Amino acid sequence: MAEIAQVIVDVPTMQTNRPYTYQVPAQFDRQIQVGMRVIIPFGNGSRQVQGFVVGLDEQTEFDGELKSIISIMDLNPVLNQELLAMSQWLADSCYAFRISCMHTMLPNVMKTKTQRYLQIIDELSETDLFELFHGQDEILFDPENMPAETVSRLLKLKRQHQIEVTYALTDQAKAKFVTSIKPTMSFERYEEERSLLRASAKAQNKLLSFLQSILGKEMSLSEAKEITGLANSIFTTGEKKQWLEKDQLEVLRTPQTTLNSDNKVIPELTADQKVAVDAICESINQEKTAETFLLQGVTGSGKTEVYLRAIEETLSEDKTALMLVPEISLTPQMVTRVKGRFGELVAVLHSGLSNGERYDEWRRIERGEAKVVVGARSAIFAPLQSIGLIIMDEEHETSYKQDETPRYHARNVAKWRSEYYGATIVLGSATPSLESRARAQKGVYHHLLLPERINQQPLPAVQVIDMRQELRKHAESNFSTALLDAVKDRISRGEQSILMLNRRGYSSFIMCRDCGFVMQCPNCDISLTLHMDTHTMKCHYCGHEEGIPKICPNCQGHKIRYYGTGTQKVQEELQSLIPDAKILRMDVDTTRRKGAHEKLLNAFGNQEADILLGTQMIAKGLDFPNVTLVGVINADTALGLPDFRSSERTFQLLTQVSGRAGRADKAGAVIVQTFNPDHYAIKLAQHHDYERFFQTEMNIRHRGKYPPYFYTLQISVSHEEEVQAAKSIMEIAQFLKANLAATSIILGPTPKSIARMNRKYYYQLVIKYKQDNQLHSTLTQMMDQIQKQSRQGIQISIDPEPQHFI
DNA sequence: AGCACGCCGACT
DNA sequence: GTCGGCGTGCTC
């Protein structure tokens, strides 16, 4: 009986979101395994696409002519049973296509690039041959980058069957090889060869001794050249004389990290740490129990050491460990600390890796060479087997939720994997998300506390400055007298300060003083942001860019002025207020280039500047012993946002920056400037009072029927015409009202706060629900319906547990 | 997605 | 009359 394969094709649409059946040709019989990639014909014509084999059978229900698999792309499955099962779960829970989920779980290089070629199959006219084919019998077919007239002429020839389209799928997943050398003789034979040399042949002599020293080994040519200092030609001579063999050696593009041995010092545990480590280790040692711990520890309480001990225990049980950290915390120091403890067993996955490097790290994990994986969000899909421990540091971070499809939350994926393997989860944070803290309260998670800092240092005193008062005292400025004095004081003492600007909703724009005209993006409904470094106006949403006008485009007036506060403007103001201060600015503009981020932080660490001024990105995980002052320039810009999590965000951010001050032997101080000094999030952050904040916020969430009491789900639609988008979301709302449980609540529909983006209008609604068995099927049904309208330009997206409501 | 089929306006 | 516009349906 011939083999039959079930294949998920690489065509991300609703209609193709299911397995297709293919014949396994005789030459591939018993060579194909579930989880491998294959190339298959799909659709009319001879179109070829990539696919993933998800099942193998002897027979099929499908009663039509089966097409055959064209080729196999892998020697081994790239998705194992676990990941395959997970892709299905992920697709269901995120309302995403299965193929999109599969690609999300794999390195980018697993995606094939499709190229189309046109081949002449019949005699062409002289003109066509030369004008279209340049005298060749095959050309690349790339309609996007060809003149429309050329394309139509080519298509016409195709219709007349004079030429045909061929497909070439290129697999980018290629291992990297270098030339290597291998000794071919025995020690004695080399001695013999040496005796035959003339005395002047010094280089050859050297090569012979070198080959003797690496008997039985294989080494890359470049490394051999480096060690011996011999030229390429000597090795070529050696090859000719058959002293050595050249070969292709596979190398892993593992990024180099320097390991300094002083990281090997393993600190003593405090009593609290010991309690935590013991509890976690006990769970790790229990087979097949998926338990979750919430490790709540103030900044500097030594959470990382607890993680490292837990990983150690996991490895000793012959299991693997996964440690997630937010992208911005994935600093070289952090990586060095883990590598210092577990060395070569560690694989690191972060956004700075090239596709090739990422692929190589992925394979180290997949082959079992790496047993500890450290990485940002997508590292949750690392192909580790027999996972014993999953750690999520800073578990409250919103970056754990992917904001494009599939919109998964790494925490949920962690939970799934932990149940699959019976692994232990450790969620760590100084300010846990309300969801997690509430689960700990209910006993769903084990709650572990690290209430004290390692060095017994008190948390820094936080001073809140009422900016409304400040404004009354003196002219408009971003700096209160208190903050300015404090900064000057640090400079005079040779200490450093960190100043944070809450960037959100706080960018610079230009406005005409005469008519009030504000420059807007022609594609999106938002103001353009001023960028002084490039002297342009940019749209932060679609990337649109144009010059700065000198006269008002609306009233032709000359009174165009800058408004708003960007880091750059604040830097200028600060510089004029404290002329001799050395200020380092860190924001998206100064860190765009690769490595710029690190460079800036190193410069600051080496005390090349007095002040580090930046956006949220400076709040996380940085540890500078000489920093004794942290200032928050505008604490409350997030508070004004129409998002039920804005208080939580503000509290978390303030608590986090506070932790940056005075971590070493010097006492630290924090100054927070705000227009809402009485807001509970700010007051409770001032007193480092997480528990009170938790209680207060829970009450508010309870009253408002928000998470963690209710689940949320956002549906948004977009269309080029506003009426169409509005009509569509109204229909959806109607449909949902008729089909959802009575306890479910629909908010909206409303236009999105940025109602137009990239020439499209956006409308949304939010469903709040406690338990709704009909929800999933209703939404699936709805997606099906809407998909039929997709030809008319309606686009829909479902976001379970959205992190941003604006 | 991307390809073919099929039905309408405006050109040699 | 035919060419080519794009709306519609389908892909094992």
mmCIF file with all atom_site columns, C-alpha atoms in Angstrom, chain A residues 392-496:
data_model
loop_
_atom_site.group_PDB
_atom_site.id
_atom_site.type_symbol
_atom_site.label_atom_id
_atom_site.label_alt_id
_atom_site.label_comp_id
_atom_site.label_asym_id
_atom_site.label_entity_id
_atom_site.label_seq_id
_atom_site.pdbx_PDB_ins_code
_atom_site.Cartn_x
_atom_site.Cartn_y
_atom_site.Cartn_z
_atom_site.occupancy
_atom_site.B_iso_or_equiv
_atom_site.pdbx_formal_charge
_atom_site.auth_seq_id
_atom_site.auth_comp_id
_atom_site.auth_asym_id
_atom_site.auth_atom_id
_atom_site.pdbx_PDB_model_num
ATOM 1   C CA . MET A 1 392 ? 9.908  33.809 33.321 1.00 0.00 ? 392 MET A CA 1
ATOM 2   C CA . ASP A 1 393 ? 11.722 36.756 34.776 1.00 0.00 ? 393 ASP A CA 1
ATOM 3   C CA . GLU A 1 394 ? 9.810  40.048 35.054 1.00 0.00 ? 394 GLU A CA 1
ATOM 4   C CA . GLU A 1 395 ? 6.677  38.066 34.329 1.00 0.00 ? 395 GLU A CA 1
ATOM 5   C CA . HIS A 1 396 ? 4.519  41.208 34.318 1.00 0.00 ? 396 HIS A CA 1
ATOM 6   C CA . GLU A 1 397 ? 6.261  42.596 31.226 1.00 0.00 ? 397 GLU A CA 1
ATOM 7   C CA . THR A 1 398 ? 3.882  43.254 28.371 1.00 0.00 ? 398 THR A CA 1
ATOM 8   C CA . SER A 1 399 ? 6.515  42.286 25.844 1.00 0.00 ? 399 SER A CA 1
ATOM 9   C CA . TYR A 1 400 ? 5.752  38.635 26.643 1.00 0.00 ? 400 TYR A CA 1
ATOM 10  C CA . LYS A 1 401 ? 2.627  39.087 24.577 1.00 0.00 ? 401 LYS A CA 1
ATOM 11  C CA . GLN A 1 402 ? 3.246  39.201 20.841 1.00 0.00 ? 402 GLN A CA 1
ATOM 12  C CA . ASP A 1 403 ? 1.314  42.032 19.282 1.00 0.00 ? 403 ASP A CA 1
ATOM 13  C CA . GLU A 1 404 ? 1.022  40.530 15.847 1.00 0.00 ? 404 GLU A CA 1
ATOM 14  C CA . THR A 1 405 ? -0.529 37.240 14.821 1.00 0.00 ? 405 THR A CA 1
ATOM 15  C CA . PRO A 1 406 ? -0.273 34.727 16.309 1.00 0.00 ? 406 PRO A CA 1
ATOM 16  C CA . ARG A 1 407 ? -0.952 36.896 19.346 1.00 0.00 ? 407 ARG A CA 1
ATOM 17  C CA . TYR A 1 408 ? 0.321  34.484 21.933 1.00 0.00 ? 408 TYR A CA 1
ATOM 18  C CA . HIS A 1 409 ? 1.378  35.180 25.488 1.00 0.00 ? 409 HIS A CA 1
ATOM 19  C CA . ALA A 1 410 ? 4.605  33.413 26.401 1.00 0.00 ? 410 ALA A CA 1
ATOM 20  C CA . ARG A 1 411 ? 3.151  32.679 29.838 1.00 0.00 ? 411 ARG A CA 1
ATOM 21  C CA . ASN A 1 412 ? 0.360  30.596 28.298 1.00 0.00 ? 412 ASN A CA 1
ATOM 22  C CA . VAL A 1 413 ? 2.763  28.734 26.058 1.00 0.00 ? 413 VAL A CA 1
ATOM 23  C CA . ALA A 1 414 ? 4.930  28.082 29.116 1.00 0.00 ? 414 ALA A CA 1
ATOM 24  C CA . LYS A 1 415 ? 1.908  26.663 30.890 1.00 0.00 ? 415 LYS A CA 1
ATOM 25  C CA . TRP A 1 416 ? 1.127  24.376 27.975 1.00 0.00 ? 416 TRP A CA 1
ATOM 26  C CA . ARG A 1 417 ? 4.668  23.067 27.782 1.00 0.00 ? 417 ARG A CA 1
ATOM 27  C CA . SER A 1 418 ? 4.869  22.645 31.522 1.00 0.00 ? 418 SER A CA 1
ATOM 28  C CA . GLU A 1 419 ? 1.775  20.469 31.443 1.00 0.00 ? 419 GLU A CA 1
ATOM 29  C CA . TYR A 1 420 ? 3.173  18.473 28.549 1.00 0.00 ? 420 TYR A CA 1
ATOM 30  C CA . TYR A 1 421 ? 6.411  17.690 30.380 1.00 0.00 ? 421 TYR A CA 1
ATOM 31  C CA . GLY A 1 422 ? 5.271  17.965 33.977 1.00 0.00 ? 422 GLY A CA 1
ATOM 32  C CA . ALA A 1 423 ? 7.689  20.845 34.305 1.00 0.00 ? 423 ALA A CA 1
ATOM 33  C CA . THR A 1 424 ? 7.902  23.449 37.020 1.00 0.00 ? 424 THR A CA 1
ATOM 34  C CA . ILE A 1 425 ? 7.253  27.107 36.194 1.00 0.00 ? 425 ILE A CA 1
ATOM 35  C CA . VAL A 1 426 ? 8.805  29.987 38.101 1.00 0.00 ? 426 VAL A CA 1
ATOM 36  C CA . LEU A 1 427 ? 7.319  33.420 37.469 1.00 0.00 ? 427 LEU A CA 1
ATOM 37  C CA . GLY A 1 428 ? 9.514  36.114 38.929 1.00 0.00 ? 428 GLY A CA 1
ATOM 38  C CA . SER A 1 429 ? 8.787  39.787 39.480 1.00 0.00 ? 429 SER A CA 1
ATOM 39  C CA . ALA A 1 430 ? 9.044  42.626 41.945 1.00 0.00 ? 430 ALA A CA 1
ATOM 40  C CA . THR A 1 431 ? 5.644  43.783 40.780 1.00 0.00 ? 431 THR A CA 1
ATOM 41  C CA . PRO A 1 432 ? 3.696  40.760 39.564 1.00 0.00 ? 432 PRO A CA 1
ATOM 42  C CA . SER A 1 433 ? 0.866  41.224 37.122 1.00 0.00 ? 433 SER A CA 1
ATOM 43  C CA . LEU A 1 434 ? -2.475 41.298 38.858 1.00 0.00 ? 434 LEU A CA 1
ATOM 44  C CA . GLU A 1 435 ? -3.439 38.130 37.057 1.00 0.00 ? 435 GLU A CA 1
ATOM 45  C CA . SER A 1 436 ? -0.521 36.186 38.507 1.00 0.00 ? 436 SER A CA 1
ATOM 46  C CA . ARG A 1 437 ? -0.676 37.703 41.957 1.00 0.00 ? 437 ARG A CA 1
ATOM 47  C CA . ALA A 1 438 ? -4.381 36.875 42.135 1.00 0.00 ? 438 ALA A CA 1
ATOM 48  C CA . ARG A 1 439 ? -3.692 33.279 41.194 1.00 0.00 ? 439 ARG A CA 1
ATOM 49  C CA . ALA A 1 440 ? -1.120 33.099 43.965 1.00 0.00 ? 440 ALA A CA 1
ATOM 50  C CA . GLN A 1 441 ? -3.765 34.460 46.338 1.00 0.00 ? 441 GLN A CA 1
ATOM 51  C CA . LYS A 1 442 ? -6.173 31.732 45.304 1.00 0.00 ? 442 LYS A CA 1
ATOM 52  C CA . GLY A 1 443 ? -3.527 29.068 45.746 1.00 0.00 ? 443 GLY A CA 1
ATOM 53  C CA . VAL A 1 444 ? -3.320 28.208 42.069 1.00 0.00 ? 444 VAL A CA 1
ATOM 54  C CA . TYR A 1 445 ? 0.325  29.279 42.178 1.00 0.00 ? 445 TYR A CA 1
ATOM 55  C CA . HIS A 1 446 ? 2.713  28.752 45.082 1.00 0.00 ? 446 HIS A CA 1
ATOM 56  C CA . HIS A 1 447 ? 3.642  32.138 46.419 1.00 0.00 ? 447 HIS A CA 1
ATOM 57  C CA . LEU A 1 448 ? 7.290  32.682 47.346 1.00 0.00 ? 448 LEU A CA 1
ATOM 58  C CA . LEU A 1 449 ? 8.514  35.958 48.784 1.00 0.00 ? 449 LEU A CA 1
ATOM 59  C CA . LEU A 1 450 ? 11.886 37.648 48.861 1.00 0.00 ? 450 LEU A CA 1
ATOM 60  C CA . PRO A 1 451 ? 11.039 40.765 50.838 1.00 0.00 ? 451 PRO A CA 1
ATOM 61  C CA . GLU A 1 452 ? 14.572 41.908 51.550 1.00 0.00 ? 452 GLU A CA 1
ATOM 62  C CA . ARG A 1 453 ? 17.456 43.123 49.466 1.00 0.00 ? 453 ARG A CA 1
ATOM 63  C CA . ILE A 1 454 ? 20.607 41.023 49.550 1.00 0.00 ? 454 ILE A CA 1
ATOM 64  C CA . ASN A 1 455 ? 22.795 43.802 50.892 1.00 0.00 ? 455 ASN A CA 1
ATOM 65  C CA . GLN A 1 456 ? 20.237 44.635 53.587 1.00 0.00 ? 456 GLN A CA 1
ATOM 66  C CA . GLN A 1 457 ? 19.970 48.074 52.039 1.00 0.00 ? 457 GLN A CA 1
ATOM 67  C CA . PRO A 1 458 ? 16.697 49.876 52.499 1.00 0.00 ? 458 PRO A CA 1
ATOM 68  C CA . LEU A 1 459 ? 14.759 50.700 49.362 1.00 0.00 ? 459 LEU A CA 1
ATOM 69  C CA . PRO A 1 460 ? 15.512 54.259 48.284 1.00 0.00 ? 460 PRO A CA 1
ATOM 70  C CA . ALA A 1 461 ? 13.437 57.144 49.547 1.00 0.00 ? 461 ALA A CA 1
ATOM 71  C CA . VAL A 1 462 ? 11.058 58.373 46.888 1.00 0.00 ? 462 VAL A CA 1
ATOM 72  C CA . GLN A 1 463 ? 10.197 62.051 46.764 1.00 0.00 ? 463 GLN A CA 1
ATOM 73  C CA . VAL A 1 464 ? 7.128  63.044 44.773 1.00 0.00 ? 464 VAL A CA 1
ATOM 74  C CA . ILE A 1 465 ? 7.136  66.514 43.252 1.00 0.00 ? 465 ILE A CA 1
ATOM 75  C CA . ASP A 1 466 ? 3.852  68.189 42.404 1.00 0.00 ? 466 ASP A CA 1
ATOM 76  C CA . MET A 1 467 ? 4.476  69.743 39.025 1.00 0.00 ? 467 MET A CA 1
ATOM 77  C CA . ARG A 1 468 ? 1.328  71.854 39.244 1.00 0.00 ? 468 ARG A CA 1
ATOM 78  C CA . GLN A 1 469 ? 2.941  73.754 42.124 1.00 0.00 ? 469 GLN A CA 1
ATOM 79  C CA . GLU A 1 470 ? 6.200  73.970 40.239 1.00 0.00 ? 470 GLU A CA 1
ATOM 80  C CA . LEU A 1 471 ? 4.501  75.552 37.282 1.00 0.00 ? 471 LEU A CA 1
ATOM 81  C CA . ARG A 1 472 ? 3.038  78.228 39.519 1.00 0.00 ? 472 ARG A CA 1
ATOM 82  C CA . LYS A 1 473 ? 6.469  78.965 40.965 1.00 0.00 ? 473 LYS A CA 1
ATOM 83  C CA . HIS A 1 474 ? 8.407  79.484 37.785 1.00 0.00 ? 474 HIS A CA 1
ATOM 84  C CA . ALA A 1 475 ? 8.180  79.470 34.029 1.00 0.00 ? 475 ALA A CA 1
ATOM 85  C CA . GLU A 1 476 ? 7.324  76.287 32.207 1.00 0.00 ? 476 GLU A CA 1
ATOM 86  C CA . SER A 1 477 ? 10.134 73.770 32.460 1.00 0.00 ? 477 SER A CA 1
ATOM 87  C CA . ASN A 1 478 ? 10.512 70.027 32.424 1.00 0.00 ? 478 ASN A CA 1
ATOM 88  C CA . PHE A 1 479 ? 12.596 70.217 35.580 1.00 0.00 ? 479 PHE A CA 1
ATOM 89  C CA . SER A 1 480 ? 11.522 71.031 39.097 1.00 0.00 ? 480 SER A CA 1
ATOM 90  C CA . THR A 1 481 ? 13.921 72.908 41.332 1.00 0.00 ? 481 THR A CA 1
ATOM 91  C CA . ALA A 1 482 ? 14.282 69.861 43.557 1.00 0.00 ? 482 ALA A CA 1
ATOM 92  C CA . LEU A 1 483 ? 15.272 67.556 40.728 1.00 0.00 ? 483 LEU A CA 1
ATOM 93  C CA . LEU A 1 484 ? 17.669 70.054 39.247 1.00 0.00 ? 484 LEU A CA 1
ATOM 94  C CA . ASP A 1 485 ? 19.356 70.656 42.591 1.00 0.00 ? 485 ASP A CA 1
ATOM 95  C CA . ALA A 1 486 ? 19.636 66.939 43.230 1.00 0.00 ? 486 ALA A CA 1
ATOM 96  C CA . VAL A 1 487 ? 21.286 66.363 39.849 1.00 0.00 ? 487 VAL A CA 1
ATOM 97  C CA . LYS A 1 488 ? 23.759 69.204 40.420 1.00 0.00 ? 488 LYS A CA 1
ATOM 98  C CA . ASP A 1 489 ? 24.535 67.790 43.829 1.00 0.00 ? 489 ASP A CA 1
ATOM 99  C CA . ARG A 1 490 ? 25.416 64.355 42.341 1.00 0.00 ? 490 ARG A CA 1
ATOM 100 C CA . ILE A 1 491 ? 27.629 65.938 39.741 1.00 0.00 ? 491 ILE A CA 1
ATOM 101 C CA . SER A 1 492 ? 29.549 67.843 42.429 1.00 0.00 ? 492 SER A CA 1
ATOM 102 C CA . ARG A 1 493 ? 30.015 64.581 44.347 1.00 0.00 ? 493 ARG A CA 1
ATOM 103 C CA . GLY A 1 494 ? 31.141 62.691 41.257 1.00 0.00 ? 494 GLY A CA 1
ATOM 104 C CA . GLU A 1 495 ? 28.077 60.439 41.320 1.00 0.00 ? 495 GLU A CA 1
ATOM 105 C CA . GLN A 1 496 ? 25.725 59.626 38.478 1.00 0.00 ? 496 GLN A CA 1
#
